[in-house]
GROMACS .gro file of N, CA and C in nm:
model
  375
    1MET      N    1   9.374  -1.864  14.496
    1MET     CA    2   9.268  -1.843  14.418
    1MET      C    3   9.255  -1.725  14.375
    2SER      N    4   9.229  -1.749  14.238
    2SER     CA    5   9.220  -1.627  14.165
    2SER      C    6   9.074  -1.602  14.141
    3THR      N    7   9.032  -1.466  14.137
    3THR     CA    8   8.899  -1.419  14.157
    3THR      C    9   8.876  -1.298  14.044
    4LEU      N   10   8.728  -1.268  13.977
    4LEU     CA   11   8.743  -1.208  13.898
    4LEU      C   12   8.583  -1.112  13.937
    5VAL      N   13   8.607  -1.019  13.970
    5VAL     CA   14   8.495  -0.948  13.982
    5VAL      C   15   8.369  -0.938  13.863
    6LYS      N   16   8.260  -0.970  13.850
    6LYS     CA   17   8.179  -1.015  13.751
    6LYS      C   18   8.068  -0.867  13.746
    7SER      N   19   8.040  -0.813  13.863
    7SER     CA   20   7.987  -0.670  13.892
    7SER      C   21   7.989  -0.596  13.979
    8THR      N   22   7.988  -0.481  13.947
    8THR     CA   23   7.942  -0.365  14.085
    8THR      C   24   7.873  -0.284  14.097
    9THR      N   25   7.748  -0.267  14.182
    9THR     CA   26   7.624  -0.218  14.202
    9THR      C   27   7.652  -0.138  14.294
   10ARG      N   28   7.602  -0.004  14.299
   10ARG     CA   29   7.600   0.084  14.424
   10ARG      C   30   7.436   0.054  14.493
   11VAL      N   31   7.459   0.037  14.616
   11VAL     CA   32   7.315  -0.030  14.692
   11VAL      C   33   7.337   0.034  14.842
   12ALA      N   34   7.232   0.094  14.903
   12ALA     CA   35   7.234   0.116  15.011
   12ALA      C   36   7.337   0.170  15.104
   13GLN      N   37   7.410   0.258  15.035
   13GLN     CA   38   7.543   0.316  15.079
   13GLN      C   39   7.634   0.209  15.127
   14GLY      N   40   7.646   0.156  15.025
   14GLY     CA   41   7.773   0.046  15.025
   14GLY      C   42   7.793  -0.025  14.887
   15TRP      N   43   7.835  -0.133  14.880
   15TRP     CA   44   7.877  -0.199  14.696
   15TRP      C   45   7.810  -0.319  14.745
   16LEU      N   46   7.750  -0.413  14.619
   16LEU     CA   47   7.732  -0.547  14.620
   16LEU      C   48   7.816  -0.596  14.486
   17LYS      N   49   7.903  -0.700  14.527
   17LYS     CA   50   7.970  -0.733  14.375
   17LYS      C   51   7.953  -0.883  14.370
   18ARG      N   52   7.967  -0.896  14.254
   18ARG     CA   53   7.980  -1.058  14.216
   18ARG      C   54   8.107  -1.070  14.165
   19VAL      N   55   8.135  -1.189  14.247
   19VAL     CA   56   8.259  -1.221  14.231
   19VAL      C   57   8.287  -1.409  14.175
   20GLN      N   58   8.359  -1.415  14.087
   20GLN     CA   59   8.390  -1.550  13.992
   20GLN      C   60   8.533  -1.581  14.078
   21HIS      N   61   8.518  -1.747  14.098
   21HIS     CA   62   8.626  -1.785  14.176
   21HIS      C   63   8.625  -1.941  14.169
   22THR      N   64   8.782  -2.006  14.172
   22THR     CA   65   8.765  -2.132  14.130
   22THR      C   66   8.808  -2.218  14.258
   23SER      N   67   8.736  -2.298  14.293
   23SER     CA   68   8.788  -2.365  14.435
   23SER      C   69   8.796  -2.511  14.425
   24SER      N   70   8.908  -2.545  14.468
   24SER     CA   71   8.948  -2.713  14.512
   24SER      C   72   8.804  -2.784  14.560
   25ALA      N   73   8.725  -2.729  14.650
   25ALA     CA   74   8.639  -2.808  14.739
   25ALA      C   75   8.527  -2.826  14.620
   26LEU      N   76   8.553  -2.764  14.473
   26LEU     CA   77   8.428  -2.790  14.398
   26LEU      C   78   8.465  -2.836  14.296
   27GLY      N   79   8.602  -2.914  14.276
   27GLY     CA   80   8.647  -2.991  14.167
   27GLY      C   81   8.722  -2.865  14.087
   28GLY      N   82   8.750  -2.762  14.098
   28GLY     CA   83   8.824  -2.681  14.027
   28GLY      C   84   8.741  -2.575  13.967
   29ILE      N   85   8.604  -2.609  13.966
   29ILE     CA   86   8.498  -2.535  13.852
   29ILE      C   87   8.481  -2.418  13.924
   30PRO      N   88   8.449  -2.293  13.777
   30PRO     CA   89   8.414  -2.170  13.860
   30PRO      C   90   8.330  -2.136  13.924
   31SER      N   91   8.321  -2.099  14.037
   31SER     CA   92   8.142  -2.061  14.105
   31SER      C   93   8.156  -1.903  14.128
   32VAL      N   94   8.037  -1.863  14.171
   32VAL     CA   95   8.006  -1.731  14.194
   32VAL      C   96   8.007  -1.658  14.343
   33PHE      N   97   8.020  -1.592  14.435
   33PHE     CA   98   7.934  -1.547  14.505
   33PHE      C   99   7.901  -1.376  14.500
   34ALA      N  100   7.837  -1.366  14.582
   34ALA     CA  101   7.803  -1.220  14.624
   34ALA      C  102   7.873  -1.165  14.754
   35ILE      N  103   7.893  -1.038  14.758
   35ILE     CA  104   7.887  -0.957  14.876
   35ILE      C  105   7.868  -0.816  14.875
   36TYR      N  106   7.807  -0.827  14.970
   36TYR     CA  107   7.771  -0.662  15.010
   36TYR      C  108   7.849  -0.603  15.108
   37GLN      N  109   7.894  -0.492  15.097
   37GLN     CA  110   8.010  -0.444  15.200
   37GLN      C  111   7.972  -0.282  15.175
   38PRO      N  112   7.878  -0.247  15.326
   38PRO     CA  113   7.878  -0.094  15.348
   38PRO      C  114   7.991  -0.020  15.359
   39ASP      N  115   7.972   0.111  15.327
   39ASP     CA  116   8.121   0.188  15.295
   39ASP      C  117   8.179   0.200  15.415
   40VAL      N  118   8.120   0.166  15.550
   40VAL     CA  119   8.187   0.212  15.693
   40VAL      C  120   8.298   0.093  15.675
   41CYS      N  121   8.254  -0.017  15.602
   41CYS     CA  122   8.375  -0.134  15.619
   41CYS      C  123   8.513  -0.081  15.510
   42THR      N  124   8.555  -0.003  15.469
   42THR     CA  125   8.678   0.076  15.421
   42THR      C  126   8.736   0.133  15.539
   43PHE      N  127   8.677   0.133  15.674
   43PHE     CA  128   8.720   0.229  15.758
   43PHE      C  129   8.795   0.104  15.866
   44ARG      N  130   8.701   0.015  15.895
   44ARG     CA  131   8.734  -0.078  15.966
   44ARG      C  132   8.690  -0.254  15.978
   45LYS      N  133   8.688  -0.334  16.000
   45LYS     CA  134   8.635  -0.464  15.984
   45LYS      C  135   8.471  -0.451  16.091
   46LEU      N  136   8.427  -0.545  15.998
   46LEU     CA  137   8.304  -0.564  16.044
   46LEU      C  138   8.244  -0.730  16.072
   47PRO      N  139   8.138  -0.717  16.126
   47PRO     CA  140   8.110  -0.876  16.112
   47PRO      C  141   8.014  -0.908  15.949
   48VAL      N  142   8.038  -1.025  15.965
   48VAL     CA  143   8.006  -1.117  15.831
   48VAL      C  144   7.891  -1.218  15.877
   49VAL      N  145   7.748  -1.177  15.781
   49VAL     CA  146   7.645  -1.300  15.802
   49VAL      C  147   7.692  -1.370  15.652
   50TYR      N  148   7.683  -1.487  15.637
   50TYR     CA  149   7.651  -1.572  15.524
   50TYR      C  150   7.536  -1.649  15.508
   51TRP      N  151   7.510  -1.573  15.412
   51TRP     CA  152   7.374  -1.609  15.338
   51TRP      C  153   7.380  -1.725  15.273
   52LEU      N  154   7.320  -1.847  15.317
   52LEU     CA  155   7.296  -2.032  15.254
   52LEU      C  156   7.161  -2.047  15.188
   53SER      N  157   7.158  -1.997  15.050
   53SER     CA  158   7.029  -2.015  15.010
   53SER      C  159   7.026  -2.153  14.979
   54GLY      N  160   6.865  -2.173  14.960
   54GLY     CA  161   6.822  -2.303  14.956
   54GLY      C  162   6.764  -2.370  14.794
   55LEU      N  163   6.704  -2.492  14.798
   55LEU     CA  164   6.659  -2.538  14.699
   55LEU      C  165   6.669  -2.459  14.545
   56THR      N  166   6.719  -2.454  14.459
   56THR     CA  167   6.732  -2.435  14.337
   56THR      C  168   6.767  -2.255  14.333
   57CYS      N  169   6.804  -2.228  14.438
   57CYS     CA  170   6.919  -2.075  14.412
   57CYS      C  171   7.026  -2.129  14.368
   58THR      N  172   7.077  -1.954  14.334
   58THR     CA  173   7.194  -1.922  14.295
   58THR      C  174   7.273  -1.832  14.409
   59ASP      N  175   7.375  -1.763  14.411
   59ASP     CA  176   7.382  -1.645  14.500
   59ASP      C  177   7.330  -1.535  14.435
   60GLU      N  178   7.259  -1.542  14.379
   60GLU     CA  179   7.171  -1.365  14.322
   60GLU      C  180   7.037  -1.439  14.400
   61ASN      N  181   6.992  -1.479  14.457
   61ASN     CA  182   6.864  -1.558  14.498
   61ASN      C  183   6.817  -1.425  14.627
   62PHE      N  184   6.938  -1.412  14.721
   62PHE     CA  185   6.919  -1.370  14.841
   62PHE      C  186   6.902  -1.200  14.805
   63SER      N  187   7.029  -1.164  14.734
   63SER     CA  188   7.051  -1.015  14.673
   63SER      C  189   6.906  -0.980  14.597
   64GLN      N  190   6.839  -1.079  14.533
   64GLN     CA  191   6.772  -0.977  14.427
   64GLN      C  192   6.628  -0.965  14.506
   65LYS      N  193   6.599  -1.077  14.618
   65LYS     CA  194   6.461  -1.094  14.691
   65LYS      C  195   6.455  -1.021  14.810
   66ALA      N  196   6.555  -1.030  14.865
   66ALA     CA  197   6.534  -0.993  15.066
   66ALA      C  198   6.526  -0.890  15.134
   67GLY      N  199   6.564  -0.746  14.998
   67GLY     CA  200   6.576  -0.631  15.068
   67GLY      C  201   6.638  -0.620  15.186
   68ALA      N  202   6.768  -0.662  15.204
   68ALA     CA  203   6.840  -0.663  15.340
   68ALA      C  204   6.938  -0.604  15.336
   69PHE      N  205   6.960  -0.483  15.222
   69PHE     CA  206   7.124  -0.413  15.201
   69PHE      C  207   7.134  -0.306  15.290
   70GLN      N  208   7.025  -0.191  15.332
   70GLN     CA  209   6.971  -0.108  15.392
   70GLN      C  210   7.001  -0.156  15.542
   71ALA      N  211   6.958  -0.266  15.575
   71ALA     CA  212   6.979  -0.302  15.726
   71ALA      C  213   7.092  -0.369  15.755
   72ALA      N  214   7.181  -0.415  15.694
   72ALA     CA  215   7.272  -0.462  15.668
   72ALA      C  216   7.344  -0.298  15.710
   73CYS      N  217   7.336  -0.249  15.639
   73CYS     CA  218   7.427  -0.138  15.618
   73CYS      C  219   7.414  -0.053  15.776
   74ASP      N  220   7.265  -0.036  15.802
   74ASP     CA  221   7.230   0.008  15.923
   74ASP      C  222   7.290  -0.048  16.033
   75HIS      N  223   7.321  -0.168  16.036
   75HIS     CA  224   7.375  -0.245  16.154
   75HIS      C  225   7.502  -0.275  16.101
   76GLN      N  226   7.576  -0.226  15.994
   76GLN     CA  227   7.737  -0.240  15.985
   76GLN      C  228   7.749  -0.358  15.997
   77VAL      N  229   7.690  -0.456  15.913
   77VAL     CA  230   7.705  -0.612  15.862
   77VAL      C  231   7.752  -0.591  15.727
   78VAL      N  232   7.859  -0.700  15.686
   78VAL     CA  233   7.879  -0.743  15.567
   78VAL      C  234   7.769  -0.852  15.558
   79LEU      N  235   7.772  -0.881  15.368
   79LEU     CA  236   7.653  -0.998  15.339
   79LEU      C  237   7.755  -1.082  15.266
   80VAL      N  238   7.773  -1.207  15.289
   80VAL     CA  239   7.838  -1.298  15.169
   80VAL      C  240   7.702  -1.438  15.163
   81MET      N  241   7.665  -1.420  14.995
   81MET     CA  242   7.620  -1.532  14.929
   81MET      C  243   7.663  -1.598  14.801
   82PRO      N  244   7.697  -1.707  14.908
   82PRO     CA  245   7.772  -1.780  14.801
   82PRO      C  246   7.631  -1.883  14.737
   83ASP      N  247   7.674  -1.913  14.622
   83ASP     CA  248   7.632  -1.997  14.556
   83ASP      C  249   7.616  -2.149  14.613
   84THR      N  250   7.539  -2.216  14.644
   84THR     CA  251   7.518  -2.345  14.740
   84THR      C  252   7.526  -2.478  14.654
   85SER      N  253   7.582  -2.466  14.543
   85SER     CA  254   7.589  -2.600  14.498
   85SER      C  255   7.693  -2.562  14.333
   86PRO      N  256   7.756  -2.659  14.348
   86PRO     CA  257   7.851  -2.648  14.218
   86PRO      C  258   7.749  -2.671  14.102
   87ARG      N  259   7.801  -2.585  13.983
   87ARG     CA  260   7.751  -2.560  13.864
   87ARG      C  261   7.855  -2.580  13.755
   88GLY      N  262   7.816  -2.637  13.604
   88GLY     CA  263   7.925  -2.623  13.491
   88GLY      C  264   7.948  -2.761  13.468
   89ASP      N  265   8.058  -2.783  13.366
   89ASP     CA  266   8.069  -2.924  13.326
   89ASP      C  267   8.140  -3.007  13.416
   90GLY      N  268   8.139  -3.102  13.422
   90GLY     CA  269   8.149  -3.231  13.488
   90GLY      C  270   8.083  -3.256  13.535
   91VAL      N  271   7.963  -3.182  13.653
   91VAL     CA  272   7.934  -3.164  13.766
   91VAL      C  273   7.812  -3.267  13.728
   92PRO      N  274   7.808  -3.397  13.827
   92PRO     CA  275   7.697  -3.525  13.804
   92PRO      C  276   7.549  -3.450  13.796
   93ASP      N  277   7.507  -3.506  13.722
   93ASP     CA  278   7.325  -3.494  13.703
   93ASP      C  279   7.297  -3.347  13.695
   94GLU      N  280   7.405  -3.264  13.621
   94GLU     CA  281   7.369  -3.151  13.564
   94GLU      C  282   7.259  -3.135  13.455
   95ASP      N  283   7.121  -3.162  13.466
   95ASP     CA  284   7.035  -3.146  13.340
   95ASP      C  285   6.937  -3.081  13.423
   96PRO      N  286   6.951  -2.972  13.308
   96PRO     CA  287   6.840  -2.878  13.320
   96PRO      C  288   6.724  -2.880  13.322
   97LYS      N  289   6.649  -3.004  13.245
   97LYS     CA  290   6.521  -3.038  13.222
   97LYS      C  291   6.477  -3.125  13.330
   98VAL      N  292   6.553  -3.153  13.423
   98VAL     CA  293   6.531  -3.232  13.528
   98VAL      C  294   6.515  -3.137  13.653
   99TYR      N  295   6.402  -3.121  13.773
   99TYR     CA  296   6.390  -3.074  13.846
   99TYR      C  297   6.397  -3.176  13.968
  100ASP      N  298   6.553  -3.193  14.011
  100ASP     CA  299   6.512  -3.279  14.133
  100ASP      C  300   6.620  -3.214  14.226
  101PHE      N  301   6.673  -3.318  14.333
  101PHE     CA  302   6.781  -3.276  14.435
  101PHE      C  303   6.922  -3.298  14.422
  102GLY      N  304   6.950  -3.233  14.266
  102GLY     CA  305   7.078  -3.173  14.218
  102GLY      C  306   7.148  -3.074  14.237
  103VAL      N  307   7.182  -3.053  14.116
  103VAL     CA  308   7.254  -2.892  14.128
  103VAL      C  309   7.153  -2.820  14.149
  104GLY      N  310   7.164  -2.678  14.258
  104GLY     CA  311   7.106  -2.591  14.311
  104GLY      C  312   7.013  -2.639  14.443
  105ALA      N  313   7.060  -2.749  14.454
  105ALA     CA  314   6.961  -2.812  14.591
  105ALA      C  315   7.021  -2.729  14.721
  106GLY      N  316   7.129  -2.669  14.729
  106GLY     CA  317   7.176  -2.591  14.823
  106GLY      C  318   7.229  -2.763  14.945
  107PHE      N  319   7.325  -2.807  14.917
  107PHE     CA  320   7.389  -2.874  14.999
  107PHE      C  321   7.501  -2.853  15.072
  108TYR      N  322   7.520  -2.857  15.204
  108TYR     CA  323   7.569  -2.834  15.296
  108TYR      C  324   7.696  -2.903  15.360
  109LEU      N  325   7.696  -3.019  15.331
  109LEU     CA  326   7.804  -3.123  15.380
  109LEU      C  327   7.890  -3.187  15.247
  110ASN      N  328   8.009  -3.212  15.254
  110ASN     CA  329   8.113  -3.318  15.229
  110ASN      C  330   8.019  -3.449  15.179
  111ALA      N  331   8.023  -3.470  15.028
  111ALA     CA  332   7.954  -3.609  14.940
  111ALA      C  333   8.095  -3.695  15.009
  112ILE      N  334   7.996  -3.796  14.991
  112ILE     CA  335   8.137  -3.913  15.044
  112ILE      C  336   8.112  -4.053  14.928
  113THR      N  337   8.027  -4.083  14.822
  113THR     CA  338   8.004  -4.151  14.764
  113THR      C  339   8.107  -4.087  14.610
  114GLU      N  340   8.172  -4.174  14.557
  114GLU     CA  341   8.264  -4.175  14.423
  114GLU      C  342   8.173  -4.059  14.324
  115LYS      N  343   8.052  -4.088  14.293
  115LYS     CA  344   8.022  -4.021  14.178
  115LYS      C  345   7.975  -3.834  14.205
  116TYR      N  346   8.026  -3.849  14.342
  116TYR     CA  347   7.969  -3.703  14.358
  116TYR      C  348   8.109  -3.613  14.455
  117LYS      N  349   8.207  -3.672  14.520
  117LYS     CA  350   8.263  -3.629  14.607
  117LYS      C  351   8.396  -3.540  14.550
  118LYS      N  352   8.431  -3.543  14.415
  118LYS     CA  353   8.456  -3.437  14.364
  118LYS      C  354   8.426  -3.276  14.343
  119HIS      N  355   8.298  -3.249  14.305
  119HIS     CA  356   8.259  -3.128  14.328
  119HIS      C  357   8.147  -3.090  14.414
  120TYR      N  358   8.092  -3.193  14.532
  120TYR     CA  359   8.005  -3.151  14.592
  120TYR      C  360   8.089  -3.181  14.752
  121ASN      N  361   8.196  -3.083  14.755
  121ASN     CA  362   8.233  -3.063  14.915
  121ASN      C  363   8.186  -2.916  15.000
  122MET      N  364   8.081  -2.967  14.989
  122MET     CA  365   8.025  -2.793  15.050
  122MET      C  366   8.060  -2.746  15.134
  123TYR      N  367   8.054  -2.850  15.267
  123TYR     CA  368   8.082  -2.827  15.417
  123TYR      C  369   8.229  -2.741  15.395
  124ASP      N  370   8.327  -2.802  15.319
  124ASP     CA  371   8.436  -2.752  15.290
  124ASP      C  372   8.460  -2.616  15.252
  125TYR      N  373   8.399  -2.603  15.149
  125TYR     CA  374   8.383  -2.459  15.052
  125TYR      C  375   8.348  -2.379  15.147
   0.00000   0.00000   0.00000
């Protein structure tokens, strides 16, 4: 898996990074996750909390709205915030004008129907 750091921001005695990558579980399309790492993690391993956002959210929702970085630093916890839906070319039903349970809905299972199983393997992801 190749990765590309899209941004790095200093926050709450640590670093917030947004990282683009490709995943076969998402049909090989690019996806983004955010990760907050307190400075102390450069010296030792820390526990990780995976935050799975819900309906219409991206990897940025939690990092922009929750205000959790200081608490994560204080308790020495790494935060990982993946996008919970595939996005991009070839993803079925991706129409920005239609608000429904498609892209951005926060699915956490693998799809079994032919139309969706190439990109919606969110449990595996």
